C-alpha cells in the first residue's frame, strides 16, 4: 500500500491499490458519487475514444462518434506527411500509405499493403524450428 518515491523523496500511499472493480463500484454507490453516464449504457472504459486497450469495442466508439474517426485519419495523414518530409517512410509506412490505411491498421482490420501478418512472419520461423527439432531427434 505504501511505496517510496526516490525521485521526489516522498512516501506515497495507494489506499485502493488492491481493490477490484466491484470494490470501486460499491464505494461509488455507497457514497453516492456521480459517475459518467456511459457506464449505465454498458461501457466498461470511458475517456479515450479509439483507445487500443478497448479492443474491438473501438468500433462502437467510432460508430457513435464518427467525427473522431475523421480526426484520427487526419492525424495519421499529418504523421505520414511529417515522416515523408523527414525521409522516415519505410518498413510499414510506404510512400503511398494514407491516413485511412494507418487507421485500418490501428483498428486491427488487417495488415497494410506490403506488411506481413503475424502468421506469415511466424511461418518461416516455425518451419526452421521444426527442421531443427527433426535434426536433433533423428
Coordinates of N, CA, C and O in Angstrom, one line a residue:
X1 N 0.8 -1.2 0.0 CA 0.0 0.0 0.0 C 0.9 1.3 0.0 O 0.5 2.2 -0.6
X2 N 2.0 1.2 0.6 CA 2.9 2.3 0.6 C 4.1 2.1 -0.3 O 4.6 0.9 -0.4
X3 N 4.6 3.1 -0.9 CA 5.8 3.0 -1.8 C 6.6 4.2 -1.6 O 6.1 5.3 -1.2
X4 N 7.9 4.1 -1.8 CA 8.8 5.2 -1.7 C 9.2 5.7 -3.1 O 9.5 5.0 -4.0
X5 N 9.0 7.0 -3.2 CA 9.3 7.7 -4.5 C 10.7 8.4 -4.3 O 10.8 9.4 -3.7
X6 N 11.7 7.8 -4.8 CA 13.1 8.3 -4.7 C 13.2 9.6 -5.5 O 13.9 10.5 -5.0
X7 N 12.6 9.8 -6.6 CA 12.7 11.0 -7.4 C 12.2 12.2 -6.7 O 12.7 13.3 -6.8
X8 N 11.1 12.0 -5.9 CA 10.5 13.1 -5.2 C 10.9 13.1 -3.7 O 10.4 14.0 -2.9
X9 N 11.6 12.1 -3.2 CA 12.0 11.9 -1.8 C 10.7 11.9 -0.9 O 10.7 12.6 0.1
X10 N 9.7 11.2 -1.3 CA 8.5 11.1 -0.6 C 8.0 9.7 -0.5 O 8.5 8.8 -1.2
X11 N 7.1 9.4 0.4 CA 6.4 8.2 0.5 C 5.0 8.4 0.0 O 4.4 9.4 0.3
X12 N 4.5 7.4 -0.7 CA 3.1 7.6 -1.3 C 2.3 6.5 -0.8 O 2.7 5.3 -0.7
X13 N 1.0 6.8 -0.5 CA 0.0 5.8 0.0 C -0.9 5.6 -1.1 O -1.5 6.5 -1.7
X14 N -1.1 4.3 -1.5 CA -2.1 3.9 -2.5 C -3.2 3.1 -1.9 O -3.2 1.9 -1.9
X15 N -4.2 3.8 -1.3 CA -5.2 3.1 -0.4 C -6.1 2.1 -1.2 O -6.7 1.2 -0.6
X16 N -6.3 2.3 -2.5 CA -7.2 1.4 -3.2 C -6.4 0.5 -4.2 O -7.0 -0.1 -5.1
X17 N -5.1 0.3 -4.0 CA -4.3 -0.4 -4.9 C -4.8 -1.9 -5.1 O -4.7 -2.4 -6.2
X18 N -5.3 -2.4 -4.1 CA -5.7 -3.8 -4.2 C -7.2 -4.0 -4.4 O -7.8 -5.1 -4.3
X19 N -8.0 -2.9 -4.7 CA -9.4 -3.0 -4.9 C -9.7 -3.6 -6.3 O -8.9 -3.4 -7.3
X20 N -10.7 -4.4 -6.4 CA -11.2 -4.9 -7.7 C -12.3 -4.0 -8.1 O -12.8 -3.2 -7.4
X21 N -12.8 -4.3 -9.3 CA -13.9 -3.4 -9.9 C -15.1 -3.3 -9.0 O -15.6 -2.2 -8.7
X22 N -15.5 -4.4 -8.4 CA -16.7 -4.4 -7.5 C -16.5 -3.5 -6.3 O -17.4 -2.9 -5.8
X23 N -15.2 -3.5 -5.8 CA -14.9 -2.6 -4.6 C -15.1 -1.2 -5.0 O -15.7 -0.4 -4.2
X24 N -14.6 -0.8 -6.2 CA -14.8 0.6 -6.7 C -16.2 0.9 -6.8 O -16.7 2.0 -6.3
X25 N -17.0 0.1 -7.5 CA -18.4 0.4 -7.7 C -19.2 0.4 -6.4 O -20.1 1.3 -6.2
X26 N -18.9 -0.5 -5.5 CA -19.6 -0.5 -4.1 C -19.3 0.8 -3.4 O -20.2 1.5 -2.9
X27 N -18.1 1.3 -3.5 CA -17.7 2.6 -2.9 C -18.5 3.8 -3.5 O -19.0 4.6 -2.9
X28 N -18.4 3.8 -4.9 CA -19.1 4.9 -5.6 C -20.6 4.9 -5.3 O -21.1 6.0 -5.0
X29 N -21.2 3.8 -5.2 CA -22.6 3.7 -5.0 C -22.9 4.1 -3.5 O -23.9 4.9 -3.2
X30 N -22.2 3.6 -2.6 CA -22.4 3.8 -1.2 C -22.2 5.3 -0.8 O -22.9 5.9 0.0
X31 N -21.3 5.9 -1.5 CA -21.0 7.4 -1.2 C -21.8 8.3 -2.2 O -21.6 9.5 -2.1
X32 N -22.6 7.7 -3.0 CA -23.5 8.5 -4.0 C -22.6 9.4 -4.8 O -23.0 10.6 -5.0
X33 N -21.5 8.9 -5.3 CA -20.6 9.7 -6.2 C -21.1 9.6 -7.6 O -21.2 8.5 -8.1
X34 N -21.4 10.7 -8.3 CA -21.8 10.6 -9.7 C -20.7 10.0 -10.6 O -19.6 10.3 -10.4
X35 N -21.2 9.2 -11.5 CA -20.2 8.6 -12.5 C -20.7 9.0 -13.9 O -21.8 9.4 -14.2
X36 N -19.8 8.8 -14.8 CA -20.0 9.0 -16.2 C -21.2 8.2 -16.7 O -21.3 7.0 -16.5
X37 N -22.3 8.8 -17.3 CA -23.5 8.1 -17.7 C -23.2 7.0 -18.7 O -24.1 6.1 -18.9
X38 N -22.1 7.0 -19.4 CA -21.8 6.0 -20.4 C -21.7 4.6 -19.7 O -21.9 3.6 -20.3
X39 N -21.3 4.6 -18.4 CA -21.2 3.3 -17.7 C -22.6 2.6 -17.7 O -22.7 1.4 -17.8
X40 N -23.6 3.4 -17.5 CA -25.0 2.9 -17.5 C -25.4 2.4 -18.8 O -26.4 1.5 -18.9
X41 N -24.7 2.8 -19.9 CA -25.0 2.3 -21.2 C -24.2 1.0 -21.6 O -24.2 0.6 -22.7
X42 N -23.4 0.5 -20.6 CA -22.7 -0.7 -20.9 C -21.2 -0.5 -21.1 O -20.5 -1.5 -21.4
X43 N -20.7 0.8 -21.2 CA -19.3 1.0 -21.4 C -18.5 0.5 -20.1 O -19.0 0.8 -19.0
X44 N -17.4 -0.1 -20.4 CA -16.6 -0.5 -19.2 C -15.3 0.4 -19.1 O -14.6 0.4 -18.1
X45 N -15.1 1.2 -20.2 CA -14.0 2.1 -20.2 C -14.5 3.4 -20.8 O -15.2 3.4 -21.8
X46 N -14.2 4.5 -20.2 CA -14.6 5.8 -20.8 C -13.4 6.8 -20.7 O -12.4 6.5 -20.0
X47 N -13.4 7.7 -21.6 CA -12.3 8.8 -21.5 C -11.4 8.8 -22.7 O -10.7 9.8 -23.0
X48 N -11.4 7.7 -23.5 CA -10.5 7.7 -24.7 C -11.2 7.0 -25.8 O -11.3 5.8 -25.9
X49 N -11.7 7.8 -26.8 CA -12.3 7.2 -27.9 C -11.3 6.7 -28.9 O -10.3 7.4 -29.2
X50 N -11.4 5.4 -29.2 CA -10.4 4.8 -30.1 C -9.2 4.2 -29.3 O -8.3 3.7 -30.0
X51 N -9.3 4.1 -28.0 CA -8.2 3.6 -27.2 C -7.9 2.1 -27.6 O -8.8 1.3 -27.7
X52 N -6.6 1.8 -28.0 CA -6.3 0.5 -28.4 C -6.5 -0.6 -27.3 O -6.7 -1.7 -27.5
X53 N -6.5 -0.1 -26.0 CA -6.8 -1.0 -24.9 C -8.2 -1.5 -24.8 O -8.6 -2.4 -24.1
X54 N -9.1 -0.8 -25.6 CA -10.5 -1.1 -25.6 C -10.8 -2.3 -26.6 O -12.0 -2.7 -26.7
X55 N -9.8 -2.7 -27.3 CA -10.0 -3.8 -28.2 C -11.0 -3.5 -29.3 O -11.1 -2.4 -29.8
X56 N -11.8 -4.5 -29.7 CA -12.8 -4.3 -30.8 C -14.0 -3.4 -30.4 O -14.7 -3.0 -31.3
X57 N -14.1 -3.0 -29.1 CA -15.1 -2.0 -28.7 C -14.9 -0.7 -29.4 O -15.8 0.2 -29.4
X58 N -13.7 -0.5 -29.9 CA -13.4 0.8 -30.6 C -14.4 1.0 -31.7 O -14.7 2.1 -32.1
X59 N -14.8 -0.1 -32.4 CA -15.8 0.1 -33.5 C -17.1 0.8 -33.0 O -17.6 1.6 -33.7
X60 N -17.5 0.4 -31.8 CA -18.7 1.0 -31.2 C -18.5 2.5 -31.0 O -19.3 3.3 -31.3
X61 N -17.3 2.8 -30.5 CA -16.9 4.2 -30.2 C -17.0 5.0 -31.5 O -17.6 6.1 -31.5
X62 N -16.4 4.5 -32.6 CA -16.3 5.3 -33.8 C -17.7 5.4 -34.5 O -18.0 6.3 -35.2
X63 N -18.5 4.3 -34.3 CA -19.9 4.4 -34.9 C -20.7 5.5 -34.1 O -21.5 6.2 -34.7
X64 N -20.5 5.6 -32.8 CA -21.2 6.6 -32.1 C -20.7 8.0 -32.3 O -21.5 8.9 -32.3
X65 N -19.4 8.1 -32.4 CA -18.8 9.4 -32.6 C -17.9 9.5 -33.8 O -16.7 9.4 -33.8
X66 N -18.6 9.5 -35.0 CA -17.8 9.4 -36.3 C -16.8 10.5 -36.5 O -15.9 10.3 -37.2
X67 N -17.0 11.7 -35.9 CA -16.1 12.8 -36.1 C -14.7 12.4 -35.6 O -13.7 12.8 -36.1
X68 N -14.6 11.5 -34.6 CA -13.4 11.1 -34.0 C -12.6 10.2 -35.0 O -11.4 10.3 -35.1
X69 N -13.3 9.4 -35.8 CA -12.6 8.6 -36.9 C -11.9 9.6 -37.9 O -10.8 9.4 -38.2
X70 N -12.7 10.6 -38.3 CA -12.1 11.6 -39.2 C -10.9 12.3 -38.6 O -9.9 12.5 -39.3
X71 N -10.9 12.6 -37.3 CA -9.8 13.3 -36.6 C -8.6 12.3 -36.6 O -7.5 12.8 -36.8
X72 N -8.8 11.1 -36.3 CA -7.7 10.1 -36.3 C -7.1 10.0 -37.6 O -5.9 10.0 -37.8
X73 N -7.9 9.9 -38.7 CA -7.4 9.8 -40.0 C -6.6 11.0 -40.4 O -5.5 11.0 -41.0
X74 N -7.1 12.2 -40.0 CA -6.4 13.5 -40.3 C -5.0 13.5 -39.6 O -4.0 13.9 -40.1
X75 N -5.0 13.0 -38.3 CA -3.8 13.0 -37.5 C -2.8 12.0 -38.2 O -1.6 12.3 -38.2
X76 N -3.3 10.9 -38.6 CA -2.4 9.9 -39.3 C -1.9 10.4 -40.6 O -0.7 10.2 -40.9
X77 N -2.7 11.2 -41.3 CA -2.2 11.8 -42.6 C -1.1 12.8 -42.2 O -0.1 12.8 -42.9
X78 N -1.3 13.6 -41.2 CA -0.2 14.5 -40.8 C 1.0 13.8 -40.4 O 2.1 14.2 -40.7
X79 N 0.9 12.7 -39.6 CA 2.1 11.9 -39.2 C 2.8 11.4 -40.4 O 4.1 11.5 -40.5
X80 N 2.1 10.9 -41.4 CA 2.7 10.4 -42.6 C 3.5 11.5 -43.4 O 4.6 11.3 -43.9
X81 N 2.8 12.7 -43.5 CA 3.4 13.8 -44.2 C 4.8 14.2 -43.5 O 5.8 14.4 -44.1
X82 N 4.8 14.3 -42.2 CA 6.0 14.6 -41.4 C 7.0 13.5 -41.6 O 8.2 13.9 -41.9
X83 N 6.6 12.3 -41.6 CA 7.6 11.2 -41.9 C 8.2 11.3 -43.3 O 9.3 11.0 -43.5
X84 N 7.3 11.6 -44.3 CA 7.8 11.8 -45.6 C 8.8 12.9 -45.7 O 9.9 12.8 -46.3
X85 N 8.5 14.1 -45.1 CA 9.4 15.2 -45.1 C 10.8 14.9 -44.4 O 11.8 15.4 -44.8
X86 N 10.8 14.0 -43.4 CA 12.0 13.6 -42.7 C 12.7 12.4 -43.3 O 13.7 11.9 -42.8
X87 N 12.1 11.9 -44.4 CA 12.7 10.7 -45.1 C 12.6 9.4 -44.2 O 13.4 8.6 -44.3
X88 N 11.5 9.4 -43.4 CA 11.4 8.3 -42.5 C 10.3 7.2 -42.9 O 9.9 6.4 -42.1
X89 N 9.9 7.3 -44.2 CA 9.0 6.3 -44.7 C 9.7 5.1 -45.1 O 10.7 5.1 -45.8
X90 N 9.3 4.0 -44.6 CA 10.0 2.7 -44.9 C 9.4 1.7 -43.9 O 8.6 2.0 -43.0
X91 N 9.7 0.4 -44.1 CA 9.1 -0.6 -43.3 C 7.6 -0.6 -43.5 O 7.1 -0.9 -44.6
X92 N 6.8 -0.4 -42.5 CA 5.4 -0.5 -42.5 C 4.7 0.7 -43.4 O 3.7 0.5 -44.0
X93 N 5.3 1.9 -43.3 CA 4.7 3.0 -44.0 C 5.4 3.3 -45.3 O 6.6 3.7 -45.4
X94 N 4.7 3.0 -46.4 CA 5.3 3.3 -47.7 C 4.8 4.6 -48.2 O 4.0 5.3 -47.6
X95 N 5.4 5.1 -49.3 CA 5.1 6.4 -49.8 C 3.6 6.6 -50.2 O 3.1 7.7 -50.2
X96 N 2.9 5.5 -50.6 CA 1.5 5.7 -51.0 C 0.6 5.3 -49.8 O -0.6 5.3 -50.0
X97 N 1.1 5.1 -48.6 CA 0.2 4.9 -47.5 C -0.6 6.1 -47.1 O 0.0 7.2 -47.1
X98 N -1.8 5.9 -46.8 CA -2.7 7.0 -46.4 C -3.1 7.0 -45.0 O -2.9 5.9 -44.3
X99 N -3.6 8.1 -44.5 CA -4.1 8.1 -43.1 C -5.2 7.1 -42.9 O -5.3 6.5 -41.8
X100 N -6.0 6.8 -43.9 CA -7.0 5.8 -43.8 C -6.4 4.4 -43.7 O -6.9 3.6 -42.9
X101 N -5.3 4.2 -44.4 CA -4.6 2.9 -44.3 C -4.1 2.7 -42.9 O -4.3 1.6 -42.3
X102 N -3.5 3.7 -42.3 CA -3.0 3.6 -40.9 C -4.1 3.4 -40.0 O -4.0 2.7 -39.0
X103 N -5.3 4.1 -40.2 CA -6.4 3.9 -39.3 C -6.9 2.5 -39.3 O -7.2 1.9 -38.3
X104 N -6.9 1.8 -40.5 CA -7.4 0.4 -40.5 C -6.4 -0.5 -39.8 O -6.7 -1.4 -39.2
X105 N -5.1 -0.1 -39.9 CA -4.0 -0.9 -39.2 C -4.3 -0.7 -37.7 O -4.2 -1.6 -36.9
X106 N -4.5 0.6 -37.3 CA -4.8 0.9 -35.9 C -6.0 0.1 -35.3 O -6.0 -0.3 -34.2
X107 N -7.0 0.0 -36.2 CA -8.2 -0.7 -35.8 C -8.0 -2.3 -35.9 O -8.9 -3.0 -35.6
X108 N -6.9 -2.7 -36.3 CA -6.5 -4.1 -36.5 C -7.5 -4.8 -37.5 O -7.9 -5.9 -37.3
X109 N -7.8 -4.0 -38.6 CA -8.6 -4.6 -39.6 C -7.8 -5.5 -40.6 O -8.3 -6.0 -41.5
X110 N -6.6 -5.6 -40.3 CA -5.7 -6.4 -41.2 C -4.4 -5.7 -41.3 O -4.1 -4.7 -40.7
X111 N -3.6 -6.2 -42.2 CA -2.3 -5.6 -42.4 C -2.3 -4.6 -43.6 O -3.1 -4.7 -44.4
X112 N -1.3 -3.7 -43.6 CA -1.2 -2.8 -44.6 C -0.6 -3.5 -45.9 O 0.1 -4.5 -45.7
X113 N -0.8 -2.9 -47.0 CA -0.2 -3.5 -48.2 C 1.3 -3.5 -48.0 O 1.9 -2.6 -47.6
X114 N 1.9 -4.7 -48.3 CA 3.4 -4.8 -48.2 C 3.8 -5.3 -46.8 O 4.9 -5.6 -46.6
X115 N 2.9 -5.3 -45.9 CA 3.2 -5.8 -44.5 C 2.9 -7.2 -44.3 O 2.0 -7.8 -45.0
X116 N 3.6 -7.9 -43.5 CA 3.4 -9.3 -43.2 C 2.4 -9.5 -42.1 O 2.5 -8.7 -41.1
X117 N 1.5 -10.4 -42.2 CA 0.7 -10.7 -41.0 C 1.6 -11.5 -40.0 O 2.6 -12.0 -40.3
X118 N 1.1 -11.6 -38.8 CA 1.9 -12.3 -37.7 C 2.1 -13.7 -38.2 O 3.2 -14.3 -38.0
X119 N 1.0 -14.4 -38.7 CA 1.1 -15.8 -39.1 C 2.1 -15.9 -40.3 O 2.9 -16.9 -40.3
X120 N 2.1 -15.0 -41.2 CA 3.1 -15.0 -42.3 C 4.5 -14.8 -41.8 O 5.5 -15.5 -42.3
X121 N 4.7 -14.0 -40.8 CA 6.0 -13.7 -40.2 C 6.5 -15.0 -39.5 O 7.6 -15.4 -39.5
X122 N 5.6 -15.6 -38.7 CA 5.9 -16.7 -37.9 C 6.1 -18.0 -38.6 O 6.9 -18.8 -38.2
X123 N 5.5 -18.2 -39.8 CA 5.6 -19.5 -40.5 C 7.0 -19.9 -40.8 O 7.4 -21.0 -40.5
X124 N 7.9 -19.0 -41.4 CA 9.2 -19.5 -41.7 C 10.0 -19.8 -40.4 O 10.8 -20.7 -40.4
X125 N 9.8 -19.0 -39.4 CA 10.4 -19.3 -38.1 C 10.0 -20.6 -37.5 O 10.8 -21.5 -37.1
X126 N 8.7 -20.9 -37.6 CA 8.2 -22.2 -37.1 C 8.7 -23.3 -37.9 O 9.1 -24.3 -37.4
X127 N 8.8 -23.2 -39.2 CA 9.4 -24.2 -40.1 C 10.8 -24.5 -39.7 O 11.3 -25.6 -39.7
X128 N 11.6 -23.4 -39.5 CA 13.0 -23.6 -39.1 C 13.1 -24.3 -37.8 O 14.0 -25.2 -37.7
X129 N 12.3 -24.0 -36.8 CA 12.3 -24.7 -35.5 C 11.9 -26.2 -35.7 O 12.5 -27.0 -35.1
X130 N 10.9 -26.4 -36.6 CA 10.6 -27.8 -36.8 C 11.7 -28.6 -37.4 O 12.0 -29.7 -37.1
X131 N 12.4 -28.0 -38.4 CA 13.5 -28.6 -39.0 C 14.6 -28.9 -38.0 O 15.2 -30.0 -38.0
X132 N 14.9 -27.9 -37.2 CA 16.0 -28.1 -36.1 C 15.6 -29.2 -35.2 O 16.4 -30.1 -34.8
X133 N 14.3 -29.3 -34.8 CA 13.8 -30.3 -33.9 C 14.0 -31.7 -34.6 O 14.4 -32.7 -33.9
X134 N 13.6 -31.8 -35.9 CA 13.7 -33.1 -36.6 C 15.2 -33.5 -36.7 O 15.5 -34.7 -36.5
X135 N 16.1 -32.5 -36.9 CA 17.5 -32.9 -37.0 C 18.1 -33.4 -35.6 O 18.9 -34.3 -35.6
X136 N 17.6 -32.8 -34.5 CA 18.1 -33.3 -33.2 C 17.5 -34.6 -32.8 O 18.0 -35.3 -31.9
X137 N 16.3 -34.9 -33.3 CA 15.7 -36.2 -32.9 C 15.9 -37.3 -33.8 O 15.6 -38.4 -33.5
X138 N 16.5 -37.0 -35.0 CA 16.8 -38.1 -36.0 C 18.0 -38.9 -35.6 O 18.8 -38.6 -34.9

